[in-house]
Structures are given as C-alpha cells and as structure tokens.
Amino acid sequence: MRDLGVGFGHLLKGQRWVARHGRQFGFGLVPGLITLVLYAAALVSLALWGQDFVTWATPFADDWSSPWPGLFRGLLTALLFALGLLLAVVTFTAVTLLVGQPFYESLSETVDRDVSPDGTAPESELPLWRDLWISGRDSLRIVVRAGLWGVLLFALGFLPVVGQTAVPVLGFFVTGFFLTEELTAVALQRRGVQLRERLVLLRSRKLLVWGFGTPLGLAFLVPFVAVFLMPGAVAGATLLARELLGEEIRDGDGRTDPEGAPDAPRDEHAHR
C-alpha cells in the first residue's frame, strides 16, 4: 500500500515543480487548450446526437411495449456517453502530448536535470520527426488497448448491480494505468525503453501506477482541470519514471533512492 502514497506524492511534486517554474507552465497550457476545444466539441456532439444514434442502432426495440424502449435506449445512451468520456480521458493525454511533444520533451529533461544528483538528463539522439513518429505510433497502440478495455467495460455495464458499482471503479483504475503509461513515456522513451518494456515495468508496480494515475484520471473529468494539470503531470511522471527505474531523486528534502525498482532495458539511442 506504500506505493499508492508514493505514486500520489510524485503527482503532487510534479504540480509543485511547475508552480515554481511559471514560464514553462504557461507554455504547457497551449497544447492542452487546443486539445480541449477539439474534445469538447466531440463530447457535445455525442450528447446532442447520441440518443438518435442509439435509436437508429436498435430498431428491434421499436415493437417493445412502453416504457421498455425508452428505458433501454436511455440506458444505452448513458453508457455510450460514459464510454466516450472514458476514451476522452484516456486519449486526451496522448493527443495533448503529441501536439506539445517538443515542449514536454524539454520540460521532462529540465525536471531530470533538476532532480538528478549530477545535474544531467538522458537525451534522445533521434531526430524530432523520428521521436514524433515513435510517440504517435505508441500512442495509437495504447489508444487501441484502452478502446478494447472500454468496449469490455461497456459490455460489463449491463450486468445487474456489478455494472453500476464495481465496473465504474474498475474503469477509473484502467484509465489511471493508461494515463500513467502515456505520461511516463515522455521520460522513458528518451531512455530508450520501448512500449512493451514500459508496460512490463508499469505492471510490476501497479499500486505505484494507480496512486499516480487514478487520482489524475478523476481530476481530468472536471472541465478545464486537465489543461492546467498537464504540465505538472508530465513533471510528476518524470519523477515516477526515475522511481520505476531505480534512479536517485534529489529534491528539497534530500536524496532518495527508490527500493526494489526493477531495471529496464535501454537501447543505443539514449545517453547514459
């Protein structure tokens, strides 16, 4: 259970870090604002026309006696919007990171230098277009995985009692995991840790990941909050990446050396 607190602590430390670096925080708001406008338009469209879509997709309910067609379609509309909201929360981070890739790379490197005992940070030797390609490709893979989970949770939502209690809770933990993967990818990709290796690393310390990502996922449900938390989330995810890799972290309280963190493979593209 200690890892839950450690993960949440890194989330708070990331927010405090950007609060002390106002200029980088300001630049970090721009990608989130652009993405927010796009997602808000999509969710509003889903809210306005989601019921029409459900009615079109369920012609077999037309012959049911009242009030069952309305209740059935109302439930499906609510579940459809919940699924859209879940995917929006998960993919918001991926799209925002892609839009703001140059800034967030710079932000993550600055955090690494600030907390590293020797003041250095791993740097990718790949050109920007290559980093963008890898980031976009990996983000698409994560979105597909998250989408499959979303479909599964959508189907489980039809189960009596469980679908209205346990499934939403499970959904938040799933969201938290994928959010953390997307955010830590900024720091881990610079270290040459590939997607498959990142997933193994994150699964090895699920409580740490949930402590960081689940509260963040809940906060992202509040309009505009995601935009203001994104810079600090990237900073906190950099600290979390160091924790996962067992790298020493130096802060105002001194140096801490994470215990029990497994080593992760690195490749020739990352500086040592």
PDB file of C-alpha atoms in Angstrom, residues 8-272:
ATOM      1  CA  PHE A   8       0.313  10.176  -5.398  1.00  0.00           C
ATOM      2  CA  GLY A   9       3.286  12.002  -3.884  1.00  0.00           C
ATOM      3  CA  HIS A  10       5.008  12.181  -7.284  1.00  0.00           C
ATOM      4  CA  LEU A  11       1.826  13.648  -8.767  1.00  0.00           C
ATOM      5  CA  LEU A  12       1.837  16.403  -6.133  1.00  0.00           C
ATOM      6  CA  LYS A  13       5.585  17.016  -6.502  1.00  0.00           C
ATOM      7  CA  GLY A  14       5.139  17.458 -10.251  1.00  0.00           C
ATOM      8  CA  GLN A  15       2.481  20.112  -9.699  1.00  0.00           C
ATOM      9  CA  ARG A  16       4.706  21.907  -7.191  1.00  0.00           C
ATOM     10  CA  TRP A  17       7.621  21.796  -9.613  1.00  0.00           C
ATOM     11  CA  VAL A  18       5.755  23.596 -12.408  1.00  0.00           C
ATOM     12  CA  ALA A  19       4.353  26.073  -9.866  1.00  0.00           C
ATOM     13  CA  ARG A  20       7.970  27.126  -9.239  1.00  0.00           C
ATOM     14  CA  HIS A  21       8.683  27.367 -12.984  1.00  0.00           C
ATOM     15  CA  GLY A  22       5.898  29.621 -14.204  1.00  0.00           C
ATOM     16  CA  ARG A  23       7.234  30.215 -17.722  1.00  0.00           C
ATOM     17  CA  GLN A  24       7.276  26.535 -18.644  1.00  0.00           C
ATOM     18  CA  PHE A  25       3.871  26.090 -17.018  1.00  0.00           C
ATOM     19  CA  GLY A  26       2.457  28.836 -19.254  1.00  0.00           C
ATOM     20  CA  PHE A  27       3.805  27.274 -22.440  1.00  0.00           C
ATOM     21  CA  GLY A  28       2.466  23.913 -21.320  1.00  0.00           C
ATOM     22  CA  LEU A  29      -1.106  25.206 -21.265  1.00  0.00           C
ATOM     23  CA  VAL A  30      -1.257  25.843 -25.028  1.00  0.00           C
ATOM     24  CA  PRO A  31      -1.335  22.209 -26.286  1.00  0.00           C
ATOM     25  CA  GLY A  32      -3.929  21.311 -23.664  1.00  0.00           C
ATOM     26  CA  LEU A  33      -6.190  24.213 -24.628  1.00  0.00           C
ATOM     27  CA  ILE A  34      -6.102  23.212 -28.292  1.00  0.00           C
ATOM     28  CA  THR A  35      -6.933  19.599 -27.459  1.00  0.00           C
ATOM     29  CA  LEU A  36      -9.647  20.625 -25.006  1.00  0.00           C
ATOM     30  CA  VAL A  37     -11.535  22.593 -27.660  1.00  0.00           C
ATOM     31  CA  LEU A  38     -11.497  19.603 -30.018  1.00  0.00           C
ATOM     32  CA  TYR A  39     -12.638  17.139 -27.356  1.00  0.00           C
ATOM     33  CA  ALA A  40     -15.331  19.447 -26.003  1.00  0.00           C
ATOM     34  CA  ALA A  41     -16.827  19.707 -29.498  1.00  0.00           C
ATOM     35  CA  ALA A  42     -16.801  15.908 -29.848  1.00  0.00           C
ATOM     36  CA  LEU A  43     -18.471  15.312 -26.455  1.00  0.00           C
ATOM     37  CA  VAL A  44     -21.112  17.973 -27.085  1.00  0.00           C
ATOM     38  CA  SER A  45     -21.913  16.300 -30.414  1.00  0.00           C
ATOM     39  CA  LEU A  46     -22.201  12.942 -28.637  1.00  0.00           C
ATOM     40  CA  ALA A  47     -24.540  14.424 -26.033  1.00  0.00           C
ATOM     41  CA  LEU A  48     -26.745  16.047 -28.706  1.00  0.00           C
ATOM     42  CA  TRP A  49     -26.967  13.183 -31.174  1.00  0.00           C
ATOM     43  CA  GLY A  50     -26.078  10.122 -29.099  1.00  0.00           C
ATOM     44  CA  GLN A  51     -29.711   9.227 -28.475  1.00  0.00           C
ATOM     45  CA  ASP A  52     -30.507   9.468 -32.186  1.00  0.00           C
ATOM     46  CA  PHE A  53     -27.638   7.106 -32.912  1.00  0.00           C
ATOM     47  CA  VAL A  54     -28.830   4.611 -30.285  1.00  0.00           C
ATOM     48  CA  THR A  55     -32.390   4.735 -31.700  1.00  0.00           C
ATOM     49  CA  TRP A  56     -31.052   4.096 -35.194  1.00  0.00           C
ATOM     50  CA  ALA A  57     -28.883   1.204 -33.954  1.00  0.00           C
ATOM     51  CA  THR A  58     -31.704  -0.545 -32.054  1.00  0.00           C
ATOM     52  CA  PRO A  59     -34.651  -0.888 -34.474  1.00  0.00           C
ATOM     53  CA  PHE A  60     -35.596  -4.177 -32.816  1.00  0.00           C
ATOM     54  CA  ALA A  61     -36.815  -2.238 -29.756  1.00  0.00           C
ATOM     55  CA  ASP A  62     -39.481  -0.382 -31.738  1.00  0.00           C
ATOM     56  CA  ASP A  63     -42.000  -3.170 -31.185  1.00  0.00           C
ATOM     57  CA  TRP A  64     -41.480  -3.404 -27.431  1.00  0.00           C
ATOM     58  CA  SER A  65     -44.286  -2.259 -25.158  1.00  0.00           C
ATOM     59  CA  SER A  66     -43.931   1.022 -23.299  1.00  0.00           C
ATOM     60  CA  PRO A  67     -41.897   2.026 -21.298  1.00  0.00           C
ATOM     61  CA  TRP A  68     -39.190  -0.543 -22.160  1.00  0.00           C
ATOM     62  CA  PRO A  69     -37.903   1.015 -25.427  1.00  0.00           C
ATOM     63  CA  GLY A  70     -37.310   4.353 -23.708  1.00  0.00           C
ATOM     64  CA  LEU A  71     -35.657   2.816 -20.664  1.00  0.00           C
ATOM     65  CA  PHE A  72     -33.462   0.509 -22.735  1.00  0.00           C
ATOM     66  CA  ARG A  73     -32.352   3.235 -25.123  1.00  0.00           C
ATOM     67  CA  GLY A  74     -31.855   5.693 -22.295  1.00  0.00           C
ATOM     68  CA  LEU A  75     -29.516   3.252 -20.571  1.00  0.00           C
ATOM     69  CA  LEU A  76     -27.593   2.630 -23.808  1.00  0.00           C
ATOM     70  CA  THR A  77     -27.283   6.382 -24.416  1.00  0.00           C
ATOM     71  CA  ALA A  78     -25.897   6.908 -20.922  1.00  0.00           C
ATOM     72  CA  LEU A  79     -23.436   4.042 -21.359  1.00  0.00           C
ATOM     73  CA  LEU A  80     -22.404   5.380 -24.779  1.00  0.00           C
ATOM     74  CA  PHE A  81     -21.648   8.796 -23.316  1.00  0.00           C
ATOM     75  CA  ALA A  82     -19.772   7.187 -20.401  1.00  0.00           C
ATOM     76  CA  LEU A  83     -17.686   5.204 -22.893  1.00  0.00           C
ATOM     77  CA  GLY A  84     -16.993   8.380 -24.882  1.00  0.00           C
ATOM     78  CA  LEU A  85     -15.965  10.166 -21.692  1.00  0.00           C
ATOM     79  CA  LEU A  86     -13.667   7.294 -20.698  1.00  0.00           C
ATOM     80  CA  LEU A  87     -11.975   7.302 -24.107  1.00  0.00           C
ATOM     81  CA  ALA A  88     -11.727  11.104 -23.999  1.00  0.00           C
ATOM     82  CA  VAL A  89      -9.921  10.983 -20.652  1.00  0.00           C
ATOM     83  CA  VAL A  90      -7.507   8.289 -21.854  1.00  0.00           C
ATOM     84  CA  THR A  91      -6.810   9.728 -25.312  1.00  0.00           C
ATOM     85  CA  PHE A  92      -6.696  13.375 -24.162  1.00  0.00           C
ATOM     86  CA  THR A  93      -3.245  12.797 -22.737  1.00  0.00           C
ATOM     87  CA  ALA A  94      -1.996  11.038 -25.876  1.00  0.00           C
ATOM     88  CA  VAL A  95      -3.236  13.775 -28.202  1.00  0.00           C
ATOM     89  CA  THR A  96      -2.009  16.599 -25.949  1.00  0.00           C
ATOM     90  CA  LEU A  97       1.434  15.002 -25.648  1.00  0.00           C
ATOM     91  CA  LEU A  98       1.612  14.615 -29.413  1.00  0.00           C
ATOM     92  CA  VAL A  99       0.594  18.255 -30.012  1.00  0.00           C
ATOM     93  CA  GLY A 100       3.001  19.504 -27.363  1.00  0.00           C
ATOM     94  CA  GLN A 101       5.798  16.980 -27.938  1.00  0.00           C
ATOM     95  CA  PRO A 102       8.725  19.472 -28.231  1.00  0.00           C
ATOM     96  CA  PHE A 103       7.710  21.371 -25.093  1.00  0.00           C
ATOM     97  CA  TYR A 104       7.012  18.323 -22.963  1.00  0.00           C
ATOM     98  CA  GLU A 105      10.306  16.734 -24.004  1.00  0.00           C
ATOM     99  CA  SER A 106      12.090  19.904 -22.885  1.00  0.00           C
ATOM    100  CA  LEU A 107      10.070  20.046 -19.666  1.00  0.00           C
ATOM    101  CA  SER A 108      10.854  16.422 -18.819  1.00  0.00           C
ATOM    102  CA  GLU A 109      14.583  16.930 -19.480  1.00  0.00           C
ATOM    103  CA  THR A 110      14.600  20.015 -17.250  1.00  0.00           C
ATOM    104  CA  VAL A 111      12.960  18.069 -14.425  1.00  0.00           C
ATOM    105  CA  ASP A 112      15.505  15.266 -14.852  1.00  0.00           C
ATOM    106  CA  ARG A 113      18.404  17.712 -14.580  1.00  0.00           C
ATOM    107  CA  ASP A 114      16.840  19.407 -11.578  1.00  0.00           C
ATOM    108  CA  VAL A 115      16.428  16.206  -9.547  1.00  0.00           C
ATOM    109  CA  SER A 116      19.450  14.266 -10.795  1.00  0.00           C
ATOM    110  CA  PRO A 117      22.386  14.194  -8.331  1.00  0.00           C
ATOM    111  CA  ASP A 118      24.842  15.025 -11.142  1.00  0.00           C
ATOM    112  CA  GLY A 119      22.564  17.538 -12.905  1.00  0.00           C
ATOM    113  CA  THR A 120      22.338  15.556 -16.150  1.00  0.00           C
ATOM    114  CA  ALA A 121      19.451  14.074 -18.102  1.00  0.00           C
ATOM    115  CA  PRO A 122      19.193  11.287 -20.711  1.00  0.00           C
ATOM    116  CA  GLU A 123      18.724  12.733 -24.194  1.00  0.00           C
ATOM    117  CA  SER A 124      17.426  11.062 -27.322  1.00  0.00           C
ATOM    118  CA  GLU A 125      19.782  11.128 -30.301  1.00  0.00           C
ATOM    119  CA  LEU A 126      16.892  10.607 -32.706  1.00  0.00           C
ATOM    120  CA  PRO A 127      15.709  13.487 -34.911  1.00  0.00           C
ATOM    121  CA  LEU A 128      12.467  15.209 -33.924  1.00  0.00           C
ATOM    122  CA  TRP A 129      10.453  13.620 -36.731  1.00  0.00           C
ATOM    123  CA  ARG A 130      11.559  10.161 -35.588  1.00  0.00           C
ATOM    124  CA  ASP A 131      10.608  10.885 -31.966  1.00  0.00           C
ATOM    125  CA  LEU A 132       7.217  12.149 -33.141  1.00  0.00           C
ATOM    126  CA  TRP A 133       6.687   9.023 -35.237  1.00  0.00           C
ATOM    127  CA  ILE A 134       7.531   6.685 -32.346  1.00  0.00           C
ATOM    128  CA  SER A 135       5.379   8.690 -29.943  1.00  0.00           C
ATOM    129  CA  GLY A 136       2.418   8.733 -32.342  1.00  0.00           C
ATOM    130  CA  ARG A 137       2.749   5.024 -33.126  1.00  0.00           C
ATOM    131  CA  ASP A 138       2.947   4.025 -29.459  1.00  0.00           C
ATOM    132  CA  SER A 139       0.081   6.344 -28.528  1.00  0.00           C
ATOM    133  CA  LEU A 140      -2.093   4.730 -31.186  1.00  0.00           C
ATOM    134  CA  ARG A 141      -1.307   1.300 -29.775  1.00  0.00           C
ATOM    135  CA  ILE A 142      -2.236   2.452 -26.289  1.00  0.00           C
ATOM    136  CA  VAL A 143      -5.462   4.027 -27.544  1.00  0.00           C
ATOM    137  CA  VAL A 144      -6.400   0.723 -29.196  1.00  0.00           C
ATOM    138  CA  ARG A 145      -5.706  -1.155 -25.948  1.00  0.00           C
ATOM    139  CA  ALA A 146      -7.714   1.401 -23.975  1.00  0.00           C
ATOM    140  CA  GLY A 147     -10.524   1.170 -26.535  1.00  0.00           C
ATOM    141  CA  LEU A 148     -10.710  -2.603 -26.104  1.00  0.00           C
ATOM    142  CA  TRP A 149     -10.920  -2.134 -22.349  1.00  0.00           C
ATOM    143  CA  GLY A 150     -13.608   0.495 -22.906  1.00  0.00           C
ATOM    144  CA  VAL A 151     -15.700  -1.894 -25.008  1.00  0.00           C
ATOM    145  CA  LEU A 152     -15.308  -4.617 -22.354  1.00  0.00           C
ATOM    146  CA  LEU A 153     -16.361  -2.243 -19.567  1.00  0.00           C
ATOM    147  CA  PHE A 154     -19.266  -1.041 -21.706  1.00  0.00           C
ATOM    148  CA  ALA A 155     -20.480  -4.635 -22.053  1.00  0.00           C
ATOM    149  CA  LEU A 156     -19.994  -5.355 -18.325  1.00  0.00           C
ATOM    150  CA  GLY A 157     -22.091  -2.294 -17.568  1.00  0.00           C
ATOM    151  CA  PHE A 158     -25.205  -4.318 -18.457  1.00  0.00           C
ATOM    152  CA  LEU A 159     -24.637  -6.679 -15.508  1.00  0.00           C
ATOM    153  CA  PRO A 160     -27.087  -6.010 -12.667  1.00  0.00           C
ATOM    154  CA  VAL A 161     -25.600  -4.249  -9.615  1.00  0.00           C
ATOM    155  CA  VAL A 162     -21.991  -5.020 -10.615  1.00  0.00           C
ATOM    156  CA  GLY A 163     -22.328  -2.950 -13.772  1.00  0.00           C
ATOM    157  CA  GLN A 164     -23.385   0.094 -11.767  1.00  0.00           C
ATOM    158  CA  THR A 165     -20.900  -0.281  -8.890  1.00  0.00           C
ATOM    159  CA  ALA A 166     -17.728  -2.292  -9.498  1.00  0.00           C
ATOM    160  CA  VAL A 167     -17.401  -1.594 -13.234  1.00  0.00           C
ATOM    161  CA  PRO A 168     -17.116   2.222 -12.925  1.00  0.00           C
ATOM    162  CA  VAL A 169     -14.457   1.779 -10.212  1.00  0.00           C
ATOM    163  CA  LEU A 170     -12.545  -0.653 -12.419  1.00  0.00           C
ATOM    164  CA  GLY A 171     -12.835   1.864 -15.238  1.00  0.00           C
ATOM    165  CA  PHE A 172     -11.043   4.520 -13.200  1.00  0.00           C
ATOM    166  CA  PHE A 173      -8.170   2.171 -12.404  1.00  0.00           C
ATOM    167  CA  VAL A 174      -7.862   1.202 -16.081  1.00  0.00           C
ATOM    168  CA  THR A 175      -7.882   4.878 -17.015  1.00  0.00           C
ATOM    169  CA  GLY A 176      -5.231   5.628 -14.395  1.00  0.00           C
ATOM    170  CA  PHE A 177      -2.940   2.916 -15.740  1.00  0.00           C
ATOM    171  CA  PHE A 178      -3.100   4.096 -19.340  1.00  0.00           C
ATOM    172  CA  LEU A 179      -2.749   7.757 -18.344  1.00  0.00           C
ATOM    173  CA  THR A 180       0.409   6.908 -16.449  1.00  0.00           C
ATOM    174  CA  GLU A 181       1.783   4.948 -19.402  1.00  0.00           C
ATOM    175  CA  GLU A 182       1.273   7.891 -21.742  1.00  0.00           C
ATOM    176  CA  LEU A 183       2.823  10.396 -19.356  1.00  0.00           C
ATOM    177  CA  THR A 184       5.852   8.335 -18.330  1.00  0.00           C
ATOM    178  CA  ALA A 185       6.501   7.552 -21.995  1.00  0.00           C
ATOM    179  CA  VAL A 186       7.977  11.059 -22.402  1.00  0.00           C
ATOM    180  CA  ALA A 187      10.822  10.300 -19.976  1.00  0.00           C
ATOM    181  CA  LEU A 188      11.141   6.571 -20.684  1.00  0.00           C
ATOM    182  CA  GLN A 189      11.288   6.986 -24.463  1.00  0.00           C
ATOM    183  CA  ARG A 190      14.296   9.297 -24.048  1.00  0.00           C
ATOM    184  CA  ARG A 191      15.938   6.442 -22.160  1.00  0.00           C
ATOM    185  CA  GLY A 192      15.271   4.011 -24.999  1.00  0.00           C
ATOM    186  CA  VAL A 193      12.629   1.994 -23.108  1.00  0.00           C
ATOM    187  CA  GLN A 194      10.261   0.595 -25.720  1.00  0.00           C
ATOM    188  CA  LEU A 195       6.481   0.267 -25.351  1.00  0.00           C
ATOM    189  CA  ARG A 196       6.458  -3.439 -24.498  1.00  0.00           C
ATOM    190  CA  GLU A 197       9.161  -2.910 -21.869  1.00  0.00           C
ATOM    191  CA  ARG A 198       7.303   0.115 -20.471  1.00  0.00           C
ATOM    192  CA  LEU A 199       4.152  -1.932 -19.980  1.00  0.00           C
ATOM    193  CA  VAL A 200       6.086  -4.682 -18.179  1.00  0.00           C
ATOM    194  CA  LEU A 201       7.715  -2.057 -15.973  1.00  0.00           C
ATOM    195  CA  LEU A 202       4.401  -0.415 -15.075  1.00  0.00           C
ATOM    196  CA  ARG A 203       2.658  -3.734 -14.396  1.00  0.00           C
ATOM    197  CA  SER A 204       5.442  -4.686 -11.993  1.00  0.00           C
ATOM    198  CA  ARG A 205       4.360  -1.855  -9.645  1.00  0.00           C
ATOM    199  CA  LYS A 206       0.636  -1.398 -10.235  1.00  0.00           C
ATOM    200  CA  LEU A 207      -0.025   0.281  -6.875  1.00  0.00           C
ATOM    201  CA  LEU A 208       2.565   2.946  -7.656  1.00  0.00           C
ATOM    202  CA  VAL A 209       0.995   3.488 -11.079  1.00  0.00           C
ATOM    203  CA  TRP A 210      -2.557   3.625  -9.703  1.00  0.00           C
ATOM    204  CA  GLY A 211      -1.510   6.032  -6.957  1.00  0.00           C
ATOM    205  CA  PHE A 212      -0.314   8.422  -9.637  1.00  0.00           C
ATOM    206  CA  GLY A 213      -2.772   7.872 -12.490  1.00  0.00           C
ATOM    207  CA  THR A 214      -6.130   7.156 -10.839  1.00  0.00           C
ATOM    208  CA  PRO A 215      -6.434  10.490  -8.945  1.00  0.00           C
ATOM    209  CA  LEU A 216      -5.253  12.248 -12.089  1.00  0.00           C
ATOM    210  CA  GLY A 217      -7.907  10.476 -14.162  1.00  0.00           C
ATOM    211  CA  LEU A 218     -10.589  11.557 -11.692  1.00  0.00           C
ATOM    212  CA  ALA A 219      -9.331  15.144 -11.813  1.00  0.00           C
ATOM    213  CA  PHE A 220      -9.360  15.069 -15.620  1.00  0.00           C
ATOM    214  CA  LEU A 221     -13.136  14.539 -15.520  1.00  0.00           C
ATOM    215  CA  VAL A 222     -13.567  18.132 -14.304  1.00  0.00           C
ATOM    216  CA  PRO A 223     -13.754  20.575 -17.252  1.00  0.00           C
ATOM    217  CA  PHE A 224     -10.559  22.589 -17.834  1.00  0.00           C
ATOM    218  CA  VAL A 225      -8.714  20.849 -14.979  1.00  0.00           C
ATOM    219  CA  ALA A 226      -6.827  18.561 -17.382  1.00  0.00           C
ATOM    220  CA  VAL A 227      -5.379  21.570 -19.196  1.00  0.00           C
ATOM    221  CA  PHE A 228      -3.937  23.086 -16.026  1.00  0.00           C
ATOM    222  CA  LEU A 229      -2.677  19.785 -14.627  1.00  0.00           C
ATOM    223  CA  MET A 230      -0.926  18.534 -17.775  1.00  0.00           C
ATOM    224  CA  PRO A 231       2.436  20.352 -17.303  1.00  0.00           C
ATOM    225  CA  GLY A 232       2.651  19.184 -13.686  1.00  0.00           C
ATOM    226  CA  ALA A 233       1.537  15.682 -14.700  1.00  0.00           C
ATOM    227  CA  VAL A 234       4.458  15.455 -17.145  1.00  0.00           C
ATOM    228  CA  ALA A 235       6.855  16.680 -14.449  1.00  0.00           C
ATOM    229  CA  GLY A 236       5.468  14.198 -11.921  1.00  0.00           C
ATOM    230  CA  ALA A 237       5.596  11.373 -14.467  1.00  0.00           C
ATOM    231  CA  THR A 238       9.302  12.096 -14.966  1.00  0.00           C
ATOM    232  CA  LEU A 239       9.834  11.599 -11.236  1.00  0.00           C
ATOM    233  CA  LEU A 240       7.747   8.431 -11.414  1.00  0.00           C
ATOM    234  CA  ALA A 241       9.867   7.134 -14.296  1.00  0.00           C
ATOM    235  CA  ARG A 242      13.004   7.633 -12.208  1.00  0.00           C
ATOM    236  CA  GLU A 243      11.314   5.763  -9.349  1.00  0.00           C
ATOM    237  CA  LEU A 244      10.433   2.855 -11.636  1.00  0.00           C
ATOM    238  CA  LEU A 245      13.992   2.626 -12.946  1.00  0.00           C
ATOM    239  CA  GLY A 246      15.583   2.931  -9.506  1.00  0.00           C
ATOM    240  CA  GLU A 247      17.287   6.231 -10.349  1.00  0.00           C
ATOM    241  CA  GLU A 248      18.200   8.528  -7.486  1.00  0.00           C
ATOM    242  CA  ILE A 249      15.962  11.556  -6.944  1.00  0.00           C
ATOM    243  CA  ARG A 250      17.263  14.760  -5.374  1.00  0.00           C
ATOM    244  CA  ASP A 251      14.805  17.339  -4.077  1.00  0.00           C
ATOM    245  CA  GLY A 252      14.449  19.903  -1.344  1.00  0.00           C
ATOM    246  CA  ASP A 253      14.182  17.181   1.278  1.00  0.00           C
ATOM    247  CA  GLY A 254      17.423  15.485   0.202  1.00  0.00           C
ATOM    248  CA  ARG A 255      18.131  12.438  -1.889  1.00  0.00           C
ATOM    249  CA  THR A 256      16.013   9.327  -2.026  1.00  0.00           C
ATOM    250  CA  ASP A 257      16.911   6.052  -3.627  1.00  0.00           C
ATOM    251  CA  PRO A 258      13.774   4.025  -4.577  1.00  0.00           C
ATOM    252  CA  GLU A 259      13.867   0.500  -3.220  1.00  0.00           C
ATOM    253  CA  GLY A 260      13.064  -2.569  -5.185  1.00  0.00           C
ATOM    254  CA  ALA A 261      12.676  -0.827  -8.541  1.00  0.00           C
ATOM    255  CA  PRO A 262      13.485  -3.233 -11.370  1.00  0.00           C
ATOM    256  CA  ASP A 263      15.961  -2.397 -14.071  1.00  0.00           C
ATOM    257  CA  ALA A 264      14.556  -1.682 -17.513  1.00  0.00           C
ATOM    258  CA  PRO A 265      16.305  -2.294 -20.828  1.00  0.00           C
ATOM    259  CA  ARG A 266      17.805   0.664 -22.624  1.00  0.00           C
ATOM    260  CA  ASP A 267      18.997   0.950 -26.179  1.00  0.00           C
ATOM    261  CA  GLU A 268      21.702   2.754 -28.056  1.00  0.00           C
ATOM    262  CA  HIS A 269      19.580   5.855 -28.632  1.00  0.00           C
ATOM    263  CA  ALA A 270      19.704   7.005 -25.004  1.00  0.00           C
ATOM    264  CA  HIS A 271      22.654   8.766 -23.352  1.00  0.00           C
ATOM    265  CA  ARG A 272      23.896   7.213 -20.187  1.00  0.00           C
TER     266      ARG A 272
END
